[in-house]
Amino acid sequence: MSSLHLEFDVAGNNFVSAGSASDEVKKTLKMLGVDPVAVRKVAIAMYEGEINMVIHAGGGKASVDIDTDKVKIVLADEGPGIPDISLAMKDGYSTAPDAIRDLGFGAGMGLPNMKKYTDEMHIDSTVGVGTTVTMVVNLR
Amino acid sequence: MKLKDIIAALDAEVVSAEDLEKEISGGYCGDFLSFVMAQAPAGCAWFTVMSNHNVAAVAALTEVGVTILCEGVEPDEQLKAKAVGRGLDLIVTAKPVFEAVKALDL
């Protein structure tokens, strides 16, 4: 399998289209014959990241590199940034408004889930500038 | 437990079901979508009262075996369309979550 690069625009505040990028990546990985367990991990981690961009950042860009040994996902937005990353990583911590909770999101489990389902995760965030989340899922 | 037996045991309305012979194993109850993605095993029955279109995305990505809307909650039109369009198994039962779980042997 040769390296494959995919890019997606994620629209802000649109919960109908949210998840379409992760869905597309999932389909591609399945088509490439990637291990189903790894496919599920990539799909869930990327969906959580997409939802975060939709809720908090007015959208952003997702880029995915698929190699023989790993899938690398980079989610970049120009949203408000995360003032305290270690606090944001805590299970149950959320700044999502009640309207978002009514949709089933905002449980404060998005970032912890992204960490849980990936082998590497790095958050680079500057308040007022934006956030870039890089995640890697190893393929064995 | 086969999907057709789950439907019978719950006296459920079928919104979308592709393979009634499909085996469902294990379960998860909850409405916060990130908890579902964190805990629900692939191929399980997901019991929820959440009925919007995000349920379809989570059910598909988490690969749950069947989504069971409890308390007679009807899916909204977008969820219905997505479930049918993506071939997701989605059923509705009048039973509350606790009663629905008790009625099944998962």
Tab-separated table of C-alpha atoms in Angstrom:
chain	number	residue	atom	x	y	z
A	1	MET	CA	0.000	0.000	0.000
A	2	SER	CA	1.482	3.328	-1.021
A	3	SER	CA	1.045	6.559	0.925
A	4	LEU	CA	-2.260	8.364	0.474
A	5	HIS	CA	-3.113	11.939	1.400
A	6	LEU	CA	-6.665	13.177	1.972
A	7	GLU	CA	-7.922	16.664	2.851
A	8	PHE	CA	-11.310	17.858	4.050
A	9	ASP	CA	-12.990	21.131	4.965
A	10	VAL	CA	-15.074	20.787	8.130
A	11	ALA	CA	-17.986	23.236	8.304
A	12	GLY	CA	-18.640	25.010	11.604
A	13	ASN	CA	-21.933	24.665	13.495
A	14	ASN	CA	-23.243	22.123	11.011
A	15	PHE	CA	-24.178	18.906	12.786
A	16	VAL	CA	-25.734	17.371	9.703
A	17	SER	CA	-22.491	17.306	7.707
A	18	ALA	CA	-20.377	16.638	10.826
A	19	GLY	CA	-18.753	13.260	10.553
A	20	SER	CA	-18.635	13.154	6.777
A	21	ALA	CA	-14.823	13.462	6.726
A	22	SER	CA	-14.370	10.629	9.249
A	23	ASP	CA	-16.888	8.586	7.318
A	24	GLU	CA	-14.929	9.104	4.096
A	25	VAL	CA	-11.660	8.119	5.786
A	26	LYS	CA	-13.298	5.026	7.260
A	27	LYS	CA	-14.539	3.960	3.821
A	28	THR	CA	-11.090	4.514	2.308
A	29	LEU	CA	-9.328	2.510	5.028
A	30	LYS	CA	-11.813	-0.341	4.651
A	31	MET	CA	-11.289	-0.309	0.899
A	32	LEU	CA	-7.520	-0.528	1.455
A	33	GLY	CA	-8.049	-3.593	3.624
A	34	VAL	CA	-6.795	-2.012	6.852
A	35	ASP	CA	-7.403	-4.005	10.067
A	36	PRO	CA	-11.031	-3.318	11.183
A	37	VAL	CA	-9.966	-2.590	14.784
A	38	ALA	CA	-7.617	0.153	13.582
A	39	VAL	CA	-10.273	1.495	11.212
A	40	ARG	CA	-12.734	1.848	14.114
A	41	LYS	CA	-10.115	3.647	16.231
A	42	VAL	CA	-9.319	6.127	13.447
A	43	ALA	CA	-13.009	6.737	12.698
A	44	ILE	CA	-14.010	7.444	16.309
A	45	ALA	CA	-10.965	9.610	17.114
A	46	MET	CA	-11.386	11.656	13.949
A	47	TYR	CA	-15.151	12.064	14.467
A	48	GLU	CA	-14.588	13.400	17.995
A	49	GLY	CA	-12.052	15.864	16.592
A	50	GLU	CA	-14.412	16.921	13.818
A	51	ILE	CA	-17.204	17.488	16.337
A	52	ASN	CA	-14.888	19.614	18.483
A	53	MET	CA	-14.119	21.832	15.468
A	54	VAL	CA	-17.830	22.067	14.635
A	55	ILE	CA	-18.826	23.006	18.204
A	56	HIS	CA	-15.962	25.179	19.367
A	57	ALA	CA	-14.011	26.525	16.401
A	58	GLY	CA	-16.414	27.374	13.596
A	59	GLY	CA	-14.993	24.505	11.565
A	60	GLY	CA	-11.501	23.848	10.266
A	61	LYS	CA	-9.420	21.598	8.071
A	62	ALA	CA	-8.683	17.903	8.394
A	63	SER	CA	-5.785	16.205	6.652
A	64	VAL	CA	-5.109	12.493	6.761
A	65	ASP	CA	-2.004	10.589	5.675
A	66	ILE	CA	-2.386	6.870	5.275
A	67	ASP	CA	0.841	4.865	5.218
A	68	THR	CA	1.557	1.170	5.462
A	69	ASP	CA	2.450	1.421	9.157
A	70	LYS	CA	0.273	4.274	10.420
A	71	VAL	CA	-2.555	6.738	9.849
A	72	LYS	CA	-1.788	10.350	10.757
A	73	ILE	CA	-4.673	12.791	11.261
A	74	VAL	CA	-4.126	16.542	11.585
A	75	LEU	CA	-7.102	18.709	12.571
A	76	ALA	CA	-6.412	22.436	12.341
A	77	ASP	CA	-8.755	25.290	13.209
A	78	GLU	CA	-8.654	29.032	13.706
A	79	GLY	CA	-10.994	28.961	16.681
A	80	PRO	CA	-10.618	30.528	20.138
A	81	GLY	CA	-7.882	28.094	21.266
A	82	ILE	CA	-7.699	26.051	24.475
A	83	PRO	CA	-6.467	28.071	27.486
A	84	ASP	CA	-5.677	25.046	29.688
A	85	ILE	CA	-5.021	21.832	27.732
A	86	SER	CA	-4.543	19.594	30.783
A	87	LEU	CA	-7.927	20.740	32.136
A	88	ALA	CA	-9.556	20.161	28.739
A	89	MET	CA	-8.129	16.623	28.702
A	90	LYS	CA	-9.871	15.691	31.983
A	91	ASP	CA	-12.786	13.272	31.707
A	92	GLY	CA	-16.034	15.195	32.045
A	93	TYR	CA	-14.635	18.718	31.615
A	94	SER	CA	-16.639	20.592	28.990
A	95	THR	CA	-17.282	24.162	27.920
A	96	ALA	CA	-20.054	23.170	25.500
A	97	PRO	CA	-23.358	25.033	25.937
A	98	ASP	CA	-26.631	23.308	26.927
A	99	ALA	CA	-27.914	23.328	23.328
A	100	ILE	CA	-24.977	21.105	22.377
A	101	ARG	CA	-25.730	18.721	25.256
A	102	ASP	CA	-29.280	18.388	23.945
A	103	LEU	CA	-27.738	16.933	20.781
A	104	GLY	CA	-25.853	14.329	22.826
A	105	PHE	CA	-22.457	16.030	22.798
A	106	GLY	CA	-20.672	18.072	25.464
A	107	ALA	CA	-20.044	15.246	27.934
A	108	GLY	CA	-16.418	16.255	28.257
A	109	MET	CA	-15.249	12.972	26.764
A	110	GLY	CA	-14.197	14.101	23.295
A	111	LEU	CA	-10.496	14.754	23.876
A	112	PRO	CA	-10.147	11.775	26.294
A	113	ASN	CA	-11.717	9.542	23.618
A	114	MET	CA	-9.294	10.877	21.004
A	115	LYS	CA	-6.408	9.971	23.308
A	116	LYS	CA	-7.918	6.583	24.128
A	117	TYR	CA	-8.276	5.528	20.497
A	118	THR	CA	-4.930	6.772	19.184
A	119	ASP	CA	-1.316	5.738	19.773
A	120	GLU	CA	-0.014	9.309	19.711
A	121	MET	CA	-1.810	12.602	20.243
A	122	HIS	CA	-0.473	16.132	20.436
A	123	ILE	CA	-2.391	19.377	20.926
A	124	ASP	CA	-0.872	22.683	19.871
A	125	SER	CA	-3.120	25.590	20.834
A	126	THR	CA	-2.809	29.353	21.141
A	127	VAL	CA	-5.648	31.400	22.594
A	128	GLY	CA	-7.081	33.687	19.939
A	129	VAL	CA	-5.169	31.965	17.136
A	130	GLY	CA	-6.387	28.371	16.918
A	131	THR	CA	-5.755	24.737	17.679
A	132	THR	CA	-4.015	21.938	15.826
A	133	VAL	CA	-4.511	18.377	16.994
A	134	THR	CA	-2.225	15.686	15.587
A	135	MET	CA	-3.135	12.044	16.088
A	136	VAL	CA	-1.458	8.833	14.960
A	137	VAL	CA	-2.944	5.358	14.886
A	138	ASN	CA	-0.401	2.595	14.258
A	139	LEU	CA	-1.328	-0.151	11.844
A	140	ARG	CA	-0.036	-3.578	12.824
B	1	MET	CA	-29.201	-13.094	20.177
B	2	LYS	CA	-30.526	-12.694	16.629
B	3	LEU	CA	-31.895	-9.307	15.584
B	4	LYS	CA	-35.281	-10.859	14.715
B	5	ASP	CA	-35.549	-12.288	18.256
B	6	ILE	CA	-34.681	-8.898	19.768
B	7	ILE	CA	-37.409	-7.251	17.679
B	8	ALA	CA	-39.929	-9.884	18.829
B	9	ALA	CA	-38.935	-9.697	22.507
B	10	LEU	CA	-39.250	-5.907	22.528
B	11	ASP	CA	-42.355	-5.836	20.332
B	12	ALA	CA	-40.314	-3.273	18.409
B	13	GLU	CA	-41.118	-1.194	15.366
B	14	VAL	CA	-38.449	-1.602	12.680
B	15	VAL	CA	-37.208	1.676	11.225
B	16	SER	CA	-34.351	0.061	9.319
B	17	ALA	CA	-33.061	-3.523	9.374
B	18	GLU	CA	-30.886	-5.163	6.750
B	19	ASP	CA	-30.283	-8.654	8.098
B	20	LEU	CA	-32.750	-10.020	10.631
B	21	GLU	CA	-30.549	-13.087	11.180
B	22	LYS	CA	-27.640	-10.939	12.358
B	23	GLU	CA	-26.197	-11.897	15.749
B	24	ILE	CA	-26.124	-9.128	18.362
B	25	SER	CA	-23.844	-9.533	21.343
B	26	GLY	CA	-23.539	-7.358	24.456
B	27	GLY	CA	-25.065	-3.969	25.020
B	28	TYR	CA	-24.628	-0.391	26.113
B	29	CYS	CA	-27.148	2.055	27.593
B	30	GLY	CA	-26.595	5.790	27.294
B	31	ASP	CA	-27.371	9.045	25.545
B	32	PHE	CA	-24.135	11.023	25.708
B	33	LEU	CA	-22.556	10.151	22.371
B	34	SER	CA	-18.938	10.283	23.516
B	35	PHE	CA	-19.673	7.789	26.302
B	36	VAL	CA	-21.192	5.486	23.688
B	37	MET	CA	-18.091	5.812	21.508
B	38	ALA	CA	-15.869	5.185	24.547
B	39	GLN	CA	-17.658	2.124	25.865
B	40	ALA	CA	-20.020	0.444	23.400
B	41	PRO	CA	-18.441	-2.652	21.854
B	42	ALA	CA	-18.760	-3.278	18.125
B	43	GLY	CA	-21.744	-5.474	17.284
B	44	CYS	CA	-23.670	-4.656	20.469
B	45	ALA	CA	-27.198	-3.375	21.130
B	46	TRP	CA	-27.209	0.344	21.968
B	47	PHE	CA	-30.166	1.419	24.116
B	48	THR	CA	-30.890	5.148	24.008
B	49	VAL	CA	-33.580	7.820	24.019
B	50	MET	CA	-31.495	10.128	21.814
B	51	SER	CA	-33.246	10.421	18.467
B	52	ASN	CA	-31.421	12.991	16.318
B	53	HIS	CA	-29.272	12.425	13.227
B	54	ASN	CA	-26.007	12.308	15.207
B	55	VAL	CA	-27.133	8.902	16.457
B	56	ALA	CA	-26.627	7.546	12.929
B	57	ALA	CA	-23.059	8.832	12.725
B	58	VAL	CA	-22.152	7.390	16.119
B	59	ALA	CA	-23.856	4.058	15.431
B	60	ALA	CA	-21.985	3.750	12.131
B	61	LEU	CA	-18.546	4.808	13.386
B	62	THR	CA	-18.816	2.754	16.586
B	63	GLU	CA	-20.213	-0.168	14.557
B	64	VAL	CA	-22.962	-1.029	17.026
B	65	GLY	CA	-25.057	-3.998	15.873
B	66	VAL	CA	-28.460	-2.402	16.453
B	67	THR	CA	-29.647	0.908	17.885
B	68	ILE	CA	-32.730	0.567	20.072
B	69	LEU	CA	-34.716	3.731	20.739
B	70	CYS	CA	-36.582	3.160	24.000
B	71	GLU	CA	-39.608	4.761	25.695
B	72	GLY	CA	-41.362	4.904	22.313
B	73	VAL	CA	-39.088	7.734	21.186
B	74	GLU	CA	-39.404	8.148	17.422
B	75	PRO	CA	-36.321	9.001	15.334
B	76	ASP	CA	-36.360	12.399	13.662
B	77	GLU	CA	-36.640	12.434	9.866
B	78	GLN	CA	-32.904	12.942	9.319
B	79	LEU	CA	-32.042	9.994	11.551
B	80	LYS	CA	-34.579	7.823	9.721
B	81	ALA	CA	-33.162	8.810	6.340
B	82	LYS	CA	-29.544	8.277	7.444
B	83	ALA	CA	-30.315	4.888	9.010
B	84	VAL	CA	-32.014	3.669	5.844
B	85	GLY	CA	-29.406	5.247	3.551
B	86	ARG	CA	-26.456	3.773	5.411
B	87	GLY	CA	-28.003	0.402	6.099
B	88	LEU	CA	-27.956	0.860	9.887
B	89	ASP	CA	-30.212	-1.283	12.026
B	90	LEU	CA	-32.582	0.922	14.024
B	91	ILE	CA	-35.658	-0.148	15.970
B	92	VAL	CA	-38.098	1.521	18.381
B	93	THR	CA	-39.616	-0.053	21.491
B	94	ALA	CA	-42.191	1.359	23.893
B	95	LYS	CA	-40.312	-0.227	26.789
B	96	PRO	CA	-38.182	1.937	29.098
B	97	VAL	CA	-34.435	1.243	28.871
B	98	PHE	CA	-34.300	-0.912	32.029
B	99	GLU	CA	-37.255	-3.039	30.931
B	100	ALA	CA	-35.859	-3.399	27.422
B	101	VAL	CA	-32.509	-4.650	28.704
B	102	LYS	CA	-34.232	-7.110	31.059
B	103	ALA	CA	-36.274	-8.527	28.184
B	104	LEU	CA	-33.164	-9.547	26.220
B	105	ASP	CA	-30.506	-12.203	26.646
B	106	LEU	CA	-27.395	-10.473	25.349
